[in-house]
GROMACS .gro file of C-alpha atoms in nm:
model
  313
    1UNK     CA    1   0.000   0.000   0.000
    2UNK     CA    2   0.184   0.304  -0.119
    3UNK     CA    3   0.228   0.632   0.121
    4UNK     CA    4  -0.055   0.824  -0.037
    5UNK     CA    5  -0.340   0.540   0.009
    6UNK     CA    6  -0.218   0.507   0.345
    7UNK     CA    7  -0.291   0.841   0.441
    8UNK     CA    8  -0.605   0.854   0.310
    9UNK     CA    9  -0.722   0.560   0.496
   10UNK     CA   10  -0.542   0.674   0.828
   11UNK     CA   11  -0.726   1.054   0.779
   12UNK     CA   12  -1.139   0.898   0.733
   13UNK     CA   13  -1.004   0.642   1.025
   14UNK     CA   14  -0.901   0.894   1.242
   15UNK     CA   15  -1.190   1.148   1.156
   16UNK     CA   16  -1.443   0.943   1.263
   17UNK     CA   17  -1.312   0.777   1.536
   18UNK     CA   18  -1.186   1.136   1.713
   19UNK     CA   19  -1.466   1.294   1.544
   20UNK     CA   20  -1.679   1.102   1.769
   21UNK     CA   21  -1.470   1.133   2.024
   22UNK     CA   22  -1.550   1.501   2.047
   23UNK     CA   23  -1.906   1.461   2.023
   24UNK     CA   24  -1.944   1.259   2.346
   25UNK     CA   25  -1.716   1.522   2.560
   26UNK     CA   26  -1.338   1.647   2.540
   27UNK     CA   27  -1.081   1.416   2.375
   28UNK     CA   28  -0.929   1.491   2.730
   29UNK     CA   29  -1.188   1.199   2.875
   30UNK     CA   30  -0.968   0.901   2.628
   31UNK     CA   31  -0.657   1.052   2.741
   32UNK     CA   32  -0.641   0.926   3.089
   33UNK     CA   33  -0.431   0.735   3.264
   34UNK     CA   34  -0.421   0.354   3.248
   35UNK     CA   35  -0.420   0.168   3.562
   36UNK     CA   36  -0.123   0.204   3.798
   37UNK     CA   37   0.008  -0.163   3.605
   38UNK     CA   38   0.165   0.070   3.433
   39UNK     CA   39   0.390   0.332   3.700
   40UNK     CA   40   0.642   0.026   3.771
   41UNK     CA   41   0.707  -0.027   3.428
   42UNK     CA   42   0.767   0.329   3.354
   43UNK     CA   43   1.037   0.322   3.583
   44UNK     CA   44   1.274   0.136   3.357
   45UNK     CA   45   1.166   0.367   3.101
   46UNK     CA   46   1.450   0.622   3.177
   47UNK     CA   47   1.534   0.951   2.980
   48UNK     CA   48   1.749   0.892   2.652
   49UNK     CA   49   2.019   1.090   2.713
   50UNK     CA   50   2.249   1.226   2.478
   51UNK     CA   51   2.645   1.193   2.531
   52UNK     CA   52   2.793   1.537   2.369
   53UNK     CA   53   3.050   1.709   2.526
   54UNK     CA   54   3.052   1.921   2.229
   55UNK     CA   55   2.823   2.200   2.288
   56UNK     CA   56   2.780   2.389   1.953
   57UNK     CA   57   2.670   2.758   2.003
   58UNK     CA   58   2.659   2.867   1.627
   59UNK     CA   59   2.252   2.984   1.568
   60UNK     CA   60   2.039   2.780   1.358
   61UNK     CA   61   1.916   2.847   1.052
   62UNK     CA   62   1.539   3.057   0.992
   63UNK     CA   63   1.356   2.901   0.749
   64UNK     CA   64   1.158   3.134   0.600
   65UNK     CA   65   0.812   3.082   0.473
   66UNK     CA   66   0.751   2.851   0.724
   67UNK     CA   67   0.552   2.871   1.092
   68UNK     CA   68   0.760   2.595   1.276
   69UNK     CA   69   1.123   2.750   1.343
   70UNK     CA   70   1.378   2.485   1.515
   71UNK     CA   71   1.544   2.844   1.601
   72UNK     CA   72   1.286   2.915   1.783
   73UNK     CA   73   1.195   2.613   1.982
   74UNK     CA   74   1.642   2.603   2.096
   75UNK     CA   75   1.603   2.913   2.201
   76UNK     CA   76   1.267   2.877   2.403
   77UNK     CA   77   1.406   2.549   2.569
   78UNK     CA   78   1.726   2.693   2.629
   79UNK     CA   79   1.580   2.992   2.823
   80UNK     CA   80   1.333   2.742   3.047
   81UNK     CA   81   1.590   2.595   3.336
   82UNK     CA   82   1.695   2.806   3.611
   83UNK     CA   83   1.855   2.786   3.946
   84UNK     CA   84   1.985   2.469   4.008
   85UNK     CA   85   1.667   2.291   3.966
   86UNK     CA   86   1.362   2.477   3.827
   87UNK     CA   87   1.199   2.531   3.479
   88UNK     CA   88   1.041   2.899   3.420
   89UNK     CA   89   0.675   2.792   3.269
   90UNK     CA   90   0.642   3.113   2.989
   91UNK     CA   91   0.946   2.997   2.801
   92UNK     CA   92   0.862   2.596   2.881
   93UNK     CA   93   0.501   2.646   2.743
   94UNK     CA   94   0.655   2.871   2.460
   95UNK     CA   95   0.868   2.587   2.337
   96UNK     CA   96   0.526   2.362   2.328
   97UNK     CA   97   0.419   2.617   2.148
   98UNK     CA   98   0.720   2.539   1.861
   99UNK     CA   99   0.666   2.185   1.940
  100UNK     CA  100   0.293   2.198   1.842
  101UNK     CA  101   0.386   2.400   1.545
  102UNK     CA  102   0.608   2.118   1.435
  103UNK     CA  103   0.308   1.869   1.464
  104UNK     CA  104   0.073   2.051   1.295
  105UNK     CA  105   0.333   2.050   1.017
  106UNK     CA  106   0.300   1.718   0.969
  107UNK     CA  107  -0.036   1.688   0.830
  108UNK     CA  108  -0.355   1.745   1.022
  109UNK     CA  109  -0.368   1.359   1.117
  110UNK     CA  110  -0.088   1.420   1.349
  111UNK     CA  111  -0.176   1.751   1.354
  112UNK     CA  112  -0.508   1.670   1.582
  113UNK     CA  113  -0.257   1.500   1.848
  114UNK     CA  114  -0.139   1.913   1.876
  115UNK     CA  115  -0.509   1.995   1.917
  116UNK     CA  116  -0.524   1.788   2.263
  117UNK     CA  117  -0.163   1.895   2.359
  118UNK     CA  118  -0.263   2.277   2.289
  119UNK     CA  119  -0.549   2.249   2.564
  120UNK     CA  120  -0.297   2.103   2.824
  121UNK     CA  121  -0.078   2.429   2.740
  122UNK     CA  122  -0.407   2.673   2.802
  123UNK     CA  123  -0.519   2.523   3.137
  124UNK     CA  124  -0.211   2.632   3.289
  125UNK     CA  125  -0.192   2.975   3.127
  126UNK     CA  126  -0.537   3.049   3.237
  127UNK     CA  127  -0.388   2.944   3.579
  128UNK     CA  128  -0.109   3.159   3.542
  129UNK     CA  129  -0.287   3.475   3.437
  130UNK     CA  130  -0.557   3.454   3.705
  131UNK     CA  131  -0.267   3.427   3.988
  132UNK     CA  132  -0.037   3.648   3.816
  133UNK     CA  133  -0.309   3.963   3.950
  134UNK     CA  134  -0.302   3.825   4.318
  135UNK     CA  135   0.101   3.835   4.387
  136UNK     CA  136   0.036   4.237   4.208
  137UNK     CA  137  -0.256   4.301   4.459
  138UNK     CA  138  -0.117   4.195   4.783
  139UNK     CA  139   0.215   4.399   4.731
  140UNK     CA  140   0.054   4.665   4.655
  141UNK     CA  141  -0.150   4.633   4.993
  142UNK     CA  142   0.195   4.546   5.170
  143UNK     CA  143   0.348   4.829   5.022
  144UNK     CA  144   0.068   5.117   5.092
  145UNK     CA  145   0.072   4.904   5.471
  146UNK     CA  146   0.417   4.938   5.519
  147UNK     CA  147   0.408   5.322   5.380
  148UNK     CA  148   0.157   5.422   5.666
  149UNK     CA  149   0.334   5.271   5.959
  150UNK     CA  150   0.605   5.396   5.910
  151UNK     CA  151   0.688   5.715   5.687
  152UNK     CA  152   1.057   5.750   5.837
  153UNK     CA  153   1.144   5.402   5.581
  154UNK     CA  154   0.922   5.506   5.313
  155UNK     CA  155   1.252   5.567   5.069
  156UNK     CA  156   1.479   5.307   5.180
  157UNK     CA  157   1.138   5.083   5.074
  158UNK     CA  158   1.104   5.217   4.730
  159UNK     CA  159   1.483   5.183   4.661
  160UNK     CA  160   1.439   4.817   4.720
  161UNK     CA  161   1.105   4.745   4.615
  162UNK     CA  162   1.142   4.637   4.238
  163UNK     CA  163   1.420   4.336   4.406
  164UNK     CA  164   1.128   4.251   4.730
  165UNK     CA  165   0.868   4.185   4.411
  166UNK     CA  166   1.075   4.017   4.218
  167UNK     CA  167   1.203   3.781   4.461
  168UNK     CA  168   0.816   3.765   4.561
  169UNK     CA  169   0.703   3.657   4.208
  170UNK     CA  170   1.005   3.364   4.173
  171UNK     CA  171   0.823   3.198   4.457
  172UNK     CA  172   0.463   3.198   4.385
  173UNK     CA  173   0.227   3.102   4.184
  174UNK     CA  174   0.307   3.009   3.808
  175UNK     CA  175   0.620   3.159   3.724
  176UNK     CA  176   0.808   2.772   3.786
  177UNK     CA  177   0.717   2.477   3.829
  178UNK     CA  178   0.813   2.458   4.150
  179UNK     CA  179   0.634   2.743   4.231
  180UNK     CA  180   0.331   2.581   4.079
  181UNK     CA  181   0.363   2.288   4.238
  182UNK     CA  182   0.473   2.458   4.602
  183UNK     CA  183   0.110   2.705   4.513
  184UNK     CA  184  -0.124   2.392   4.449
  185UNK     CA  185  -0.001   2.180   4.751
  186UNK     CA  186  -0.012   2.471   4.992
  187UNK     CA  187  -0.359   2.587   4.876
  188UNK     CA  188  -0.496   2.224   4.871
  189UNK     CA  189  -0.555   2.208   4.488
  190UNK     CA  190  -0.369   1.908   4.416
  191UNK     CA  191  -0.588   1.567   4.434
  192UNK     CA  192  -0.434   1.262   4.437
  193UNK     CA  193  -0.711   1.022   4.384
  194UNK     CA  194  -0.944   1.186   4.096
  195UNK     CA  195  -0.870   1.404   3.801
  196UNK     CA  196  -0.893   1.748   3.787
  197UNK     CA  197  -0.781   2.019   3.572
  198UNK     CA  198  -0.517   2.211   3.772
  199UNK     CA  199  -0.153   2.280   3.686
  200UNK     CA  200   0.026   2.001   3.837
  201UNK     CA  201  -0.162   1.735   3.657
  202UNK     CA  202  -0.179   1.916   3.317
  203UNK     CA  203   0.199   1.955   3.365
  204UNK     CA  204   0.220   1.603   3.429
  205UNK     CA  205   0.038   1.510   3.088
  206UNK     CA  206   0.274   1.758   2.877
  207UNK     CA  207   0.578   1.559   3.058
  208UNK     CA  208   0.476   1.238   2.932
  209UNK     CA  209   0.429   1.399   2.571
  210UNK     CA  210   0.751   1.571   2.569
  211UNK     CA  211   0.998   1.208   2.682
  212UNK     CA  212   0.784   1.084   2.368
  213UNK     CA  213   0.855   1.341   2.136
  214UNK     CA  214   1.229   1.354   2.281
  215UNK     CA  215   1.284   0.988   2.224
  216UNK     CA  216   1.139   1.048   1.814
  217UNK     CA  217   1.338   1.354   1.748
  218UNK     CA  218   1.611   1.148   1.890
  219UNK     CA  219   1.551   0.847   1.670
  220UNK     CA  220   1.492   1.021   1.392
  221UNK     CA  221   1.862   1.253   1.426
  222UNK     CA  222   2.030   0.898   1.440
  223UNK     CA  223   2.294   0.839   1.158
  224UNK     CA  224   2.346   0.548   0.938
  225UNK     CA  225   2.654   0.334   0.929
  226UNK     CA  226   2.746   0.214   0.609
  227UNK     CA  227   2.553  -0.009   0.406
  228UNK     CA  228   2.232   0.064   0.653
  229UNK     CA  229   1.914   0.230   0.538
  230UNK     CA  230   1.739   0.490   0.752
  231UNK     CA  231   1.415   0.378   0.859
  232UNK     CA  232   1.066   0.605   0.821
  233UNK     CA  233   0.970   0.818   1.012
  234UNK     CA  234   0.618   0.722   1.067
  235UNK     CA  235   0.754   0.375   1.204
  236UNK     CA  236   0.989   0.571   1.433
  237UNK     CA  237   0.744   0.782   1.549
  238UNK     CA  238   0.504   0.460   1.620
  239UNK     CA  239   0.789   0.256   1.804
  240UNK     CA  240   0.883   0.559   1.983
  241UNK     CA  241   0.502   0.654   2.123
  242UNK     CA  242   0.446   0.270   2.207
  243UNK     CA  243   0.735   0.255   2.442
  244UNK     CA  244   0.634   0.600   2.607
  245UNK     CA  245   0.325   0.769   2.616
  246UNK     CA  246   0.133   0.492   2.486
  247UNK     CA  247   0.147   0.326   2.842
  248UNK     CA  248  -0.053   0.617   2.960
  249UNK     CA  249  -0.324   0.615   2.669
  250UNK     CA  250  -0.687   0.402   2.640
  251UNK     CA  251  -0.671   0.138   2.406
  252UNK     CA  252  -0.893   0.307   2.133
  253UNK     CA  253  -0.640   0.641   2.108
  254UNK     CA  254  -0.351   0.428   2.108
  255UNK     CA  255  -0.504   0.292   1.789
  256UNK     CA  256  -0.592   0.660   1.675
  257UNK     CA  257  -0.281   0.783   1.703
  258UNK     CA  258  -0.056   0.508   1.526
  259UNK     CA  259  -0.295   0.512   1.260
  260UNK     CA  260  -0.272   0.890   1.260
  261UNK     CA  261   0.160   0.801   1.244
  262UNK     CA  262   0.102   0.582   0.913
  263UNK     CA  263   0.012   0.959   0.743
  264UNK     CA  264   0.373   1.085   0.848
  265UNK     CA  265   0.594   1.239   0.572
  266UNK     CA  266   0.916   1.082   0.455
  267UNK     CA  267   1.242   1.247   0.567
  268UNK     CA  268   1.322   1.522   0.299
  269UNK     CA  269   1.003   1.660   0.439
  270UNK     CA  270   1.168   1.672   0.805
  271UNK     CA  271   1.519   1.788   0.647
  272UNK     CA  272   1.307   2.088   0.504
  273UNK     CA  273   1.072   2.166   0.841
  274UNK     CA  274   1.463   2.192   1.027
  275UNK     CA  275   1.641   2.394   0.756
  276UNK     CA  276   1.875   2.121   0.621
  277UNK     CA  277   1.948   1.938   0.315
  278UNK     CA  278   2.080   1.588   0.467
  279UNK     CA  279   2.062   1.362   0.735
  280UNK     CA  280   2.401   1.410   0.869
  281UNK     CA  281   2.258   1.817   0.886
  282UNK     CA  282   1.984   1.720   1.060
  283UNK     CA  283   2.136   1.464   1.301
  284UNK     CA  284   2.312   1.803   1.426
  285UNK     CA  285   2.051   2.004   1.451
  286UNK     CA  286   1.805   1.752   1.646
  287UNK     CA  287   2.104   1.665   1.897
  288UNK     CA  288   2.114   1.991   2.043
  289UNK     CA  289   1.708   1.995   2.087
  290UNK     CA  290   1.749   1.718   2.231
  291UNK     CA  291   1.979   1.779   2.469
  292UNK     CA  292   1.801   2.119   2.560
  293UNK     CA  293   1.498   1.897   2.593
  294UNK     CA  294   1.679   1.671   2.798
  295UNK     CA  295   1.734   1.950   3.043
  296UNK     CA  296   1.393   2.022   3.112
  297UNK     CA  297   1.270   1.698   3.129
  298UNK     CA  298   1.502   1.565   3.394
  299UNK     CA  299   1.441   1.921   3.606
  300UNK     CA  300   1.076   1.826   3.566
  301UNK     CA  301   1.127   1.447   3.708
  302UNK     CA  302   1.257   1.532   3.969
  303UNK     CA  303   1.010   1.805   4.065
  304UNK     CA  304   0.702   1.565   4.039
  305UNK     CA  305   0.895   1.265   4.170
  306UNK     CA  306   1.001   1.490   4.504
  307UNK     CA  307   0.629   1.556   4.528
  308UNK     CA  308   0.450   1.177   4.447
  309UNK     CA  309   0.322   1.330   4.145
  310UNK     CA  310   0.427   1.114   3.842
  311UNK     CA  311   0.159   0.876   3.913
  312UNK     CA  312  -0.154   1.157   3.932
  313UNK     CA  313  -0.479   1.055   3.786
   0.00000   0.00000   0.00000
């Protein structure tokens, strides 16, 4: 069955079986959690990692004429970590944002696996924007507070006031993931036993995506030795989701989304979406993402493992 048939069976598939997905309540309701079966196997499931020591700093390439920029998503990743152990959420959700633009590139089979992955990224920006106005109100009330007891310190204040609120803003709410996570537990937000649609467990779900799409971007940079041939994309993409975030998936979107895989384009396609013109280009290029992936992730693990929150429903 040639690449072209294929698709077009995979797209009326997939169409009617999400299709009717939708109509009976958010796509969100197939994309739970299998039973906890599952959370011991996941263990040996450990993050690829990448051995570079050579840590290229030369920009990538813009393609222009195009919405998905690899540029773009380096840069958004490379931005996320900081301290020793956090992950900033704007530039975390911005590289989803890259990363969604990269699935959508791929034809709008794949492309409605974004849809459900672009929800995930809203919750928590909705989250974000609603506490981002409490930290602003109460130090505003702490400042005017502060102001009226005690006049005499009203300069010394001011000098340091723009430091106090900063400090202030690292620590709550949404600006980090631990922040998030440190916010939910101490306001008693986070449920352990039943699904809800808060930040930790929508975090939670775009971890699970992102060790998938690490491991295909990974797969898919590998090199050939000589006399190999480089196997397609859609059956790396397929092997790579059914040893990751398949485990996590309903039997009936499993099927979905590695018929939704069998649409995939063939590697010059992929060579063109990351501004190369050969493999051993674009085995480059995806090493760094996924290193700078790799960075998050692992900052991430250990923020919901510290917490018992890999396994929430």
């Amino acid at each position: 069955m040639g690449v072209k048939c294929r698709a077009f069976v995979a797209i009326v598939f997939i169409l009617l079986l999400l299709g009717s997905m939708w109509l009976h309540g958010n796509l969100a309701d197939h994309w739970n959690t299998c039973p906890k079966v599952y959370s011991m196997k996941n263990k040996i499931l450990s993050f690829i990692r990448v051995n570079s020591s050579d840590d290229d700093v030369s920009p990538l390439r813009v393609c222009p004429g195009q919405r998905f920029q690899v540029a773009d998503l380096l840069a958004h990743l490379q931005a996320a970590p900081v301290s020793a152990n956090d992950v900033l959420l704007k530039p975390y959700l911005a590289s989803w944002d890259e990363l969604i633009k990269f699935l959508e590139a791929l034809g709008p089979m794949v492309g409605l696996i974004s849809q459900e992955i672009e929800s995930k990224t809203a919750i928590i920006r909705d989250l974000a924007q609603k506490a981002e106005k409490e930290p602003v109100k109460k130090m505003k009330e702490r400042k005017r507070t502060h102001q009226q007891s005690d006049p005499v310190l009203m300069i010394s204040h001011n000098s340091s006031s723009d430091y106090s609120e900063m400090n202030h803003r690292l620590s709550f709410g949404y600006t980090s993931v631990r922040s998030m996570i440190k916010w939910e537990l101490e306001n008693g937000l986070v449920d352990f036993h039943k699904q809800t649609n808060l930040g930790c467990r929508t975090l939670l779900r775009l971890h699970r995506a992102l060790l998938w799409l690490q491991n295909f971007l990974l797969e898919l940079g590998k090199d050939t030795t000589e006399g190999q041939h480089l196997r397609s994309p859609s059956d790396l993409c397929k092997e790579t989701y059914q040893r990751t975030l398949a485990h996590h998936h309903t039997w009936w979107v499993r099927k979905a989304a590695e018929l939704a895989f069998l649409a995939m384009p063939e590697r010059p396609y992929f060579y063109q979406l990351v501004c190369v013109e050969t493999q051993a280009e674009a085995a480059v290029v995806l090493d760094r993402i996924v290193r700078a992936i790799e960075e998050v992730y692992e900052r991430n693990e250990v923020a919901l493992q510290e917490h018992g929150m890999l396994d929430l429903p």
